[in-house]
Short mmCIF file of C-alpha atoms in Angstrom, two decimals:
data_model
loop_
_atom_site.label_atom_id
_atom_site.label_comp_id
_atom_site.label_asym_id
_atom_site.label_seq_id
_atom_site.Cartn_x
_atom_site.Cartn_y
_atom_site.Cartn_z
CA UNK A 251 46.08 54.68 -56.71
CA UNK A 252 44.64 57.99 -57.78
CA UNK A 253 47.31 59.66 -55.13
CA UNK A 254 50.09 57.21 -57.10
CA UNK A 255 49.40 58.34 -60.20
CA UNK A 256 48.95 62.58 -59.29
CA UNK A 257 52.38 62.05 -57.59
CA UNK A 258 53.56 60.36 -60.88
CA UNK A 259 52.22 63.07 -62.88
CA UNK A 260 53.78 65.82 -60.80
CA UNK A 261 57.06 64.45 -60.60
CA UNK A 262 56.79 64.56 -64.56
CA UNK A 263 55.56 67.93 -64.77
CA UNK A 264 58.64 69.03 -62.82
CA UNK A 265 61.06 66.82 -65.12
CA UNK A 266 59.15 68.07 -68.12
CA UNK A 267 59.82 72.09 -66.62
CA UNK A 268 63.73 71.23 -65.86
CA UNK A 269 63.98 69.78 -69.30
CA UNK A 270 62.63 73.08 -71.23
CA UNK A 271 64.82 75.01 -69.36
CA UNK A 272 67.94 72.80 -69.83
CA UNK A 273 67.47 72.51 -73.41
CA UNK A 274 66.55 76.79 -73.71
CA UNK A 275 69.94 77.13 -71.58
CA UNK A 276 72.04 75.04 -73.82
CA UNK A 277 70.49 76.63 -77.11
CA UNK A 278 71.58 79.79 -75.34
CA UNK A 279 74.96 79.20 -75.02
CA UNK A 280 74.94 77.48 -78.43
CA UNK A 281 73.42 80.71 -79.98
CA UNK A 282 76.00 83.19 -78.60
CA UNK A 283 78.82 81.46 -79.42
CA UNK A 284 81.23 83.67 -81.47
CA UNK A 285 82.24 80.91 -84.21
CA UNK A 286 78.48 81.01 -85.47
CA UNK A 287 78.45 82.85 -89.02
CA UNK A 288 76.23 86.30 -89.42
CA UNK A 289 75.03 85.04 -92.48
CA UNK A 290 72.55 81.46 -92.53
CA UNK A 291 69.80 80.64 -95.14
CA UNK A 292 67.37 83.62 -95.85
CA UNK A 293 64.35 81.47 -96.14
CA UNK A 294 65.16 79.86 -92.66
CA UNK A 295 66.25 83.12 -90.77
CA UNK A 296 64.71 85.63 -92.92
CA UNK A 297 66.65 88.29 -93.21
CA UNK A 298 69.29 86.66 -91.14
CA UNK A 299 67.46 86.67 -87.97
CA UNK A 300 68.28 84.27 -85.53
CA UNK A 301 65.37 84.18 -83.57
CA UNK A 302 62.12 84.34 -84.77
CA UNK A 303 58.75 85.03 -82.44
CA UNK A 304 55.26 85.68 -83.14
CA UNK A 305 52.33 85.90 -80.81
CA UNK A 306 48.95 83.76 -81.30
CA UNK A 307 45.62 84.31 -80.85
CA UNK A 308 42.44 82.16 -81.41
CA UNK A 309 39.24 81.11 -80.06
CA UNK A 310 37.17 77.72 -80.03
CA UNK A 311 33.88 77.15 -78.03
CA UNK A 312 36.04 74.15 -76.20
CA UNK A 313 38.87 76.65 -74.91
CA UNK A 314 37.12 79.97 -75.53
CA UNK A 315 39.99 82.41 -76.09
CA UNK A 316 43.75 80.77 -76.40
CA UNK A 317 47.06 83.49 -76.40
CA UNK A 318 50.20 81.97 -77.00
CA UNK A 319 53.70 82.51 -78.20
CA UNK A 320 55.53 80.57 -81.32
CA UNK A 321 58.83 81.52 -82.06
CA UNK A 322 62.22 79.69 -83.67
CA UNK A 323 65.54 79.51 -82.99
CA UNK A 324 68.29 79.20 -85.82
CA UNK A 325 72.20 78.32 -84.56
CA UNK A 326 74.96 76.56 -85.33
CA UNK A 327 76.68 73.85 -82.83
CA UNK A 328 79.73 74.35 -85.10
CA UNK A 329 80.75 76.80 -87.04
CA UNK A 330 81.33 74.22 -89.95
CA UNK A 331 77.86 72.53 -89.21
CA UNK A 332 74.61 72.90 -90.78
CA UNK A 333 71.77 75.31 -89.44
CA UNK A 334 69.95 73.79 -86.31
CA UNK A 335 67.20 74.81 -85.49
CA UNK A 336 64.66 74.73 -82.34
CA UNK A 337 60.93 75.54 -82.24
CA UNK A 338 58.78 76.74 -79.26
CA UNK A 339 54.93 76.77 -79.18
CA UNK A 340 52.94 77.78 -76.01
CA UNK A 341 49.36 78.87 -75.55
CA UNK A 342 46.96 79.23 -72.73
CA UNK A 343 43.13 79.67 -72.61
CA UNK A 344 40.90 81.50 -70.46
CA UNK A 345 39.32 77.92 -69.44
CA UNK A 346 42.72 77.22 -67.98
CA UNK A 347 43.83 74.71 -70.20
CA UNK A 348 47.35 74.76 -71.29
CA UNK A 349 49.63 73.52 -74.38
CA UNK A 350 53.75 73.41 -74.89
CA UNK A 351 55.57 71.69 -77.52
CA UNK A 352 59.18 72.03 -78.37
CA UNK A 353 61.19 70.17 -81.13
CA UNK A 354 64.83 70.43 -82.70
CA UNK A 355 67.32 69.64 -85.28
CA UNK A 356 70.65 69.60 -84.20
CA UNK A 357 73.35 69.29 -86.61
CA UNK A 358 76.41 69.00 -84.11
CA UNK A 359 79.18 67.19 -86.50
CA UNK A 360 80.91 69.33 -88.67
CA UNK A 361 81.77 66.49 -91.28
CA UNK A 362 78.36 65.55 -91.16
CA UNK A 363 78.17 62.09 -89.34
CA UNK A 364 75.20 62.51 -87.17
CA UNK A 365 72.31 64.26 -86.75
CA UNK A 366 69.28 64.49 -83.89
CA UNK A 367 65.44 64.96 -83.77
CA UNK A 368 63.92 65.53 -80.78
CA UNK A 369 60.34 66.77 -79.43
CA UNK A 370 58.75 67.04 -76.21
CA UNK A 371 55.49 68.52 -74.67
CA UNK A 372 52.87 69.12 -71.96
CA UNK A 373 49.24 69.51 -72.72
CA UNK A 374 46.16 69.60 -70.33
CA UNK A 375 43.75 70.58 -73.36
CA UNK A 376 40.33 68.98 -75.05
CA UNK A 377 39.94 66.73 -77.11
CA UNK A 378 37.33 65.27 -79.29
CA UNK A 379 36.38 61.43 -80.23
CA UNK A 380 34.47 60.69 -82.84
CA UNK A 381 34.54 56.91 -82.58
CA UNK A 382 36.66 53.97 -84.69
CA UNK A 383 36.38 53.38 -88.44
CA UNK A 384 35.73 55.04 -91.27
CA UNK A 385 32.49 55.48 -92.05
CA UNK A 386 29.62 58.03 -90.51
CA UNK A 387 27.27 54.96 -89.00
CA UNK A 388 29.89 53.55 -87.18
CA UNK A 389 31.17 56.60 -85.64
CA UNK A 390 29.07 59.09 -82.86
CA UNK A 391 26.73 61.53 -83.83
CA UNK A 392 27.84 63.90 -81.82
CA UNK A 393 31.65 63.86 -80.91
CA UNK A 394 32.46 62.95 -77.41
CA UNK A 395 34.53 66.07 -75.51
CA UNK A 396 37.27 64.96 -73.04
CA UNK A 397 40.10 66.19 -71.32
CA UNK A 398 43.75 64.88 -70.20
CA UNK A 399 47.05 65.57 -69.19
CA UNK A 400 49.44 64.33 -71.72
CA UNK A 401 53.66 64.35 -71.55
CA UNK A 402 55.24 63.19 -74.83
CA UNK A 403 58.85 63.13 -75.42
CA UNK A 404 60.71 61.56 -78.96
CA UNK A 405 64.88 61.43 -79.51
CA UNK A 406 65.73 60.03 -83.03
CA UNK A 407 69.88 60.45 -83.42
CA UNK A 408 70.75 59.34 -86.85
CA UNK A 409 73.85 58.70 -88.25
CA UNK A 410 75.13 59.32 -92.16
CA UNK A 411 75.38 56.40 -94.35
CA UNK A 412 75.86 58.59 -96.81
CA UNK A 413 75.55 62.51 -97.72
CA UNK A 414 71.66 61.84 -98.39
CA UNK A 415 70.85 58.32 -96.68
CA UNK A 416 70.75 58.15 -92.61
CA UNK A 417 70.04 55.35 -90.51
CA UNK A 418 69.37 55.12 -86.34
CA UNK A 419 67.51 53.71 -83.24
CA UNK A 420 64.42 55.86 -82.12
CA UNK A 421 62.68 56.25 -78.71
CA UNK A 422 59.06 57.39 -77.80
CA UNK A 423 57.69 58.26 -74.22
CA UNK A 424 53.89 59.24 -73.91
CA UNK A 425 51.81 59.08 -70.70
CA UNK A 426 47.84 60.00 -70.94
CA UNK A 427 45.89 60.66 -67.85
CA UNK A 428 42.31 61.05 -68.81
CA UNK A 429 39.64 62.91 -66.52
CA UNK A 430 36.61 60.91 -66.93
CA UNK A 431 33.20 62.93 -67.20
CA UNK A 432 29.59 61.55 -67.32
CA UNK A 433 29.45 60.22 -70.82
CA UNK A 434 32.67 58.24 -70.50
CA UNK A 435 31.11 54.93 -69.01
CA UNK A 436 28.58 55.18 -72.19
CA UNK A 437 31.14 55.78 -74.82
CA UNK A 438 33.30 52.87 -73.82
CA UNK A 439 30.80 50.75 -73.76
CA UNK A 440 30.22 51.53 -77.40
CA UNK A 441 33.87 51.48 -78.21
CA UNK A 442 35.79 48.94 -75.79
CA UNK A 443 39.25 50.18 -77.01
CA UNK A 444 42.17 51.24 -74.81
CA UNK A 445 43.12 54.55 -74.04
CA UNK A 446 40.07 55.54 -71.43
CA UNK A 447 42.67 54.77 -68.49
CA UNK A 448 45.70 56.36 -67.88
CA UNK A 449 48.48 54.60 -69.60
CA UNK A 450 52.27 54.63 -70.43
CA UNK A 451 53.61 53.69 -73.52
CA UNK A 452 57.60 53.58 -74.17
CA UNK A 453 58.60 52.40 -77.92
CA UNK A 454 61.58 51.79 -79.00
CA UNK A 455 62.65 51.37 -82.60
CA UNK A 456 64.25 52.61 -85.65
CA UNK A 457 64.18 55.32 -88.46
CA UNK A 458 65.57 55.60 -92.11
CA UNK A 459 65.64 58.68 -93.88
CA UNK A 460 66.71 59.65 -97.30
CA UNK A 461 67.06 63.69 -98.18
CA UNK A 462 67.80 65.13 -101.59
CA UNK A 463 66.20 68.60 -100.95
CA UNK A 464 68.28 71.73 -101.62
CA UNK A 465 66.86 73.36 -98.80
CA UNK A 466 65.52 72.21 -95.48
CA UNK A 467 63.35 75.05 -94.87
CA UNK A 468 61.09 75.82 -97.56
CA UNK A 469 62.64 73.80 -100.39
CA UNK A 470 62.40 74.06 -104.11
CA UNK A 471 63.28 70.70 -105.64
CA UNK A 472 64.13 67.15 -104.36
CA UNK A 473 63.17 64.51 -102.62
CA UNK A 474 62.99 63.64 -99.05
CA UNK A 475 61.83 59.87 -97.23
CA UNK A 476 61.20 58.96 -93.98
CA UNK A 477 60.09 55.38 -92.39
CA UNK A 478 60.34 54.82 -88.54
CA UNK A 479 59.55 51.56 -86.76
CA UNK A 480 58.12 51.38 -83.03
CA UNK A 481 57.60 48.45 -80.75
CA UNK A 482 55.92 48.83 -77.57
CA UNK A 483 56.37 46.32 -74.74
CA UNK A 484 55.00 45.90 -71.29
CA UNK A 485 58.33 44.58 -69.85
CA UNK A 486 59.80 47.53 -71.11
CA UNK A 487 57.18 50.02 -68.92
CA UNK A 488 54.37 50.16 -71.63
CA UNK A 489 50.76 49.81 -70.18
CA UNK A 490 49.99 47.58 -73.84
CA UNK A 491 52.20 45.32 -76.43
CA UNK A 492 51.93 46.81 -79.36
CA UNK A 493 53.90 47.84 -82.91
CA UNK A 494 53.80 50.75 -85.21
CA UNK A 495 55.23 51.62 -88.88
CA UNK A 496 54.62 55.09 -90.76
CA UNK A 497 56.48 56.42 -94.11
CA UNK A 498 56.55 59.98 -95.41
CA UNK A 499 57.71 60.59 -98.84
CA UNK A 500 57.23 63.91 -100.35
CA UNK A 501 58.99 65.38 -103.55
CA UNK A 502 59.29 68.95 -104.66
CA UNK A 503 59.20 69.84 -108.39
CA UNK A 504 60.32 73.64 -109.66
CA UNK A 505 58.22 74.75 -112.50
CA UNK A 506 58.61 78.18 -113.71
CA UNK A 507 60.98 80.52 -111.51
CA UNK A 508 59.43 80.42 -107.70
CA UNK A 509 56.37 78.53 -108.80
CA UNK A 510 57.11 75.38 -107.23
CA UNK A 511 54.70 71.74 -107.24
CA UNK A 512 54.74 69.73 -103.82
CA UNK A 513 53.34 66.28 -103.29
CA UNK A 514 53.10 64.02 -100.43
CA UNK A 515 52.33 60.41 -99.43
CA UNK A 516 51.55 59.35 -96.07
CA UNK A 517 50.67 56.06 -94.65
CA UNK A 518 50.62 54.70 -91.16
CA UNK A 519 49.91 51.28 -89.28
CA UNK A 520 49.50 50.35 -85.86
CA UNK A 521 50.26 46.47 -85.36
CA UNK A 522 47.99 44.98 -82.50
CA UNK A 523 44.84 44.70 -80.58
CA UNK A 524 46.57 46.87 -77.77
CA UNK A 525 47.02 50.78 -79.14
CA UNK A 526 45.06 53.45 -76.78
CA UNK A 527 42.94 54.99 -79.19
CA UNK A 528 44.57 58.56 -78.79
CA UNK A 529 47.78 56.58 -80.75
CA UNK A 530 45.79 55.16 -83.62
CA UNK A 531 46.65 56.63 -87.30
CA UNK A 532 43.83 59.50 -87.88
CA UNK A 533 43.31 62.20 -90.63
CA UNK A 534 43.23 65.74 -90.44
CA UNK A 535 44.98 68.41 -88.25
CA UNK A 536 47.56 71.25 -89.78
CA UNK A 537 49.64 69.27 -91.90
CA UNK A 538 47.78 66.34 -93.46
CA UNK A 539 44.08 66.80 -95.09
CA UNK A 540 43.61 70.48 -94.01
CA UNK A 541 40.19 71.40 -93.67
CA UNK A 542 39.32 67.66 -92.06
CA UNK A 543 39.27 68.05 -88.05
CA UNK A 544 41.90 65.56 -86.43
CA UNK A 545 40.58 62.55 -85.10
CA UNK A 546 37.20 62.25 -86.86
CA UNK A 547 38.28 59.17 -88.93
CA UNK A 548 40.81 56.80 -86.60
CA UNK A 549 41.48 52.67 -87.21
CA UNK A 550 44.48 50.44 -87.51
CA UNK A 551 45.53 51.70 -91.09
CA UNK A 552 45.75 55.25 -92.54
CA UNK A 553 46.82 56.25 -96.29
CA UNK A 554 46.63 59.49 -97.90
CA UNK A 555 48.01 61.68 -101.08
CA UNK A 556 48.32 65.42 -101.15
CA UNK A 557 49.57 67.82 -103.32
CA UNK A 558 49.64 71.74 -103.59
CA UNK A 559 50.91 74.67 -105.95
CA UNK A 560 53.03 77.19 -104.31
CA UNK A 561 52.74 80.57 -106.34
CA UNK A 562 55.07 83.46 -105.23
CA UNK A 563 53.29 86.91 -104.23
CA UNK A 564 55.83 89.09 -102.97
CA UNK A 565 59.37 88.61 -101.28
CA UNK A 566 58.60 86.16 -98.23
CA UNK A 567 54.66 85.86 -99.03
CA UNK A 568 53.54 82.88 -100.73
CA UNK A 569 49.96 81.30 -101.54
CA UNK A 570 49.19 77.65 -102.19
CA UNK A 571 46.30 75.74 -103.89
CA UNK A 572 46.15 72.26 -102.25
CA UNK A 573 43.87 69.17 -102.45
CA UNK A 574 44.35 66.11 -100.50
#
């Protein structure tokens, strides 16, 4: 059984590598087209640069020192289409851990009828499990450390019903194989949830969005709304049967010159009793409830509201005061 899983994992590693190469190769061809105008959205490309890349470095007790690279590639699939983007992040730690993520937003129809959101990645990275629930008395006093091999892929082709409303199908795939340690059985006994054993989740669904922002990158006014529905079915290859729904609403209000107020409402809900705990709604992280480590609270439903006041400093340098 273990050999079979390892063989399956290795095959997905190879497939992921080939897909990354193909994605980068296609982006190279697109970016080199003569039809691409030299001028693009200044906020998106910073002085009209097509490629932006920065090295990254960090340290945590679980990873030791981490070194990586983050970058974005801005291009146009057609001379009349909107600016598309390919973003890549990769990092490696001195503990031989790795994380790589790529996502793209493609506008490939000059008549603005179709667009595509897609993301893919692989991680072999440490995680923390605090328990299930939203009260401290129900959680572990000390978080449990574990590490997993994770592959994920999602795609959302969308059709423009109007210049602002889009609708389309959505597909999501995720594999996770956790490496057990001395505390795995004890934690599993306290929290009899799914996710401690290797699993595959394939979800099919739909996405609806509305976008009236003046810019895709660093907007100054307008609304953004997006909702997604997924259904995971064992007959489709999923390890468990479950459902998922989420909503993301954002508003950007100009106050004075470049002073902007932005706020966001986010809701997530998993339906059913067989969702792996790694995929359950959770707070925290880089984008939501900043200052709270992602995964401290995890349960069936999550609702959050956050807002920030954006302050110009000099040219592309901004500051933000936020609360959530």
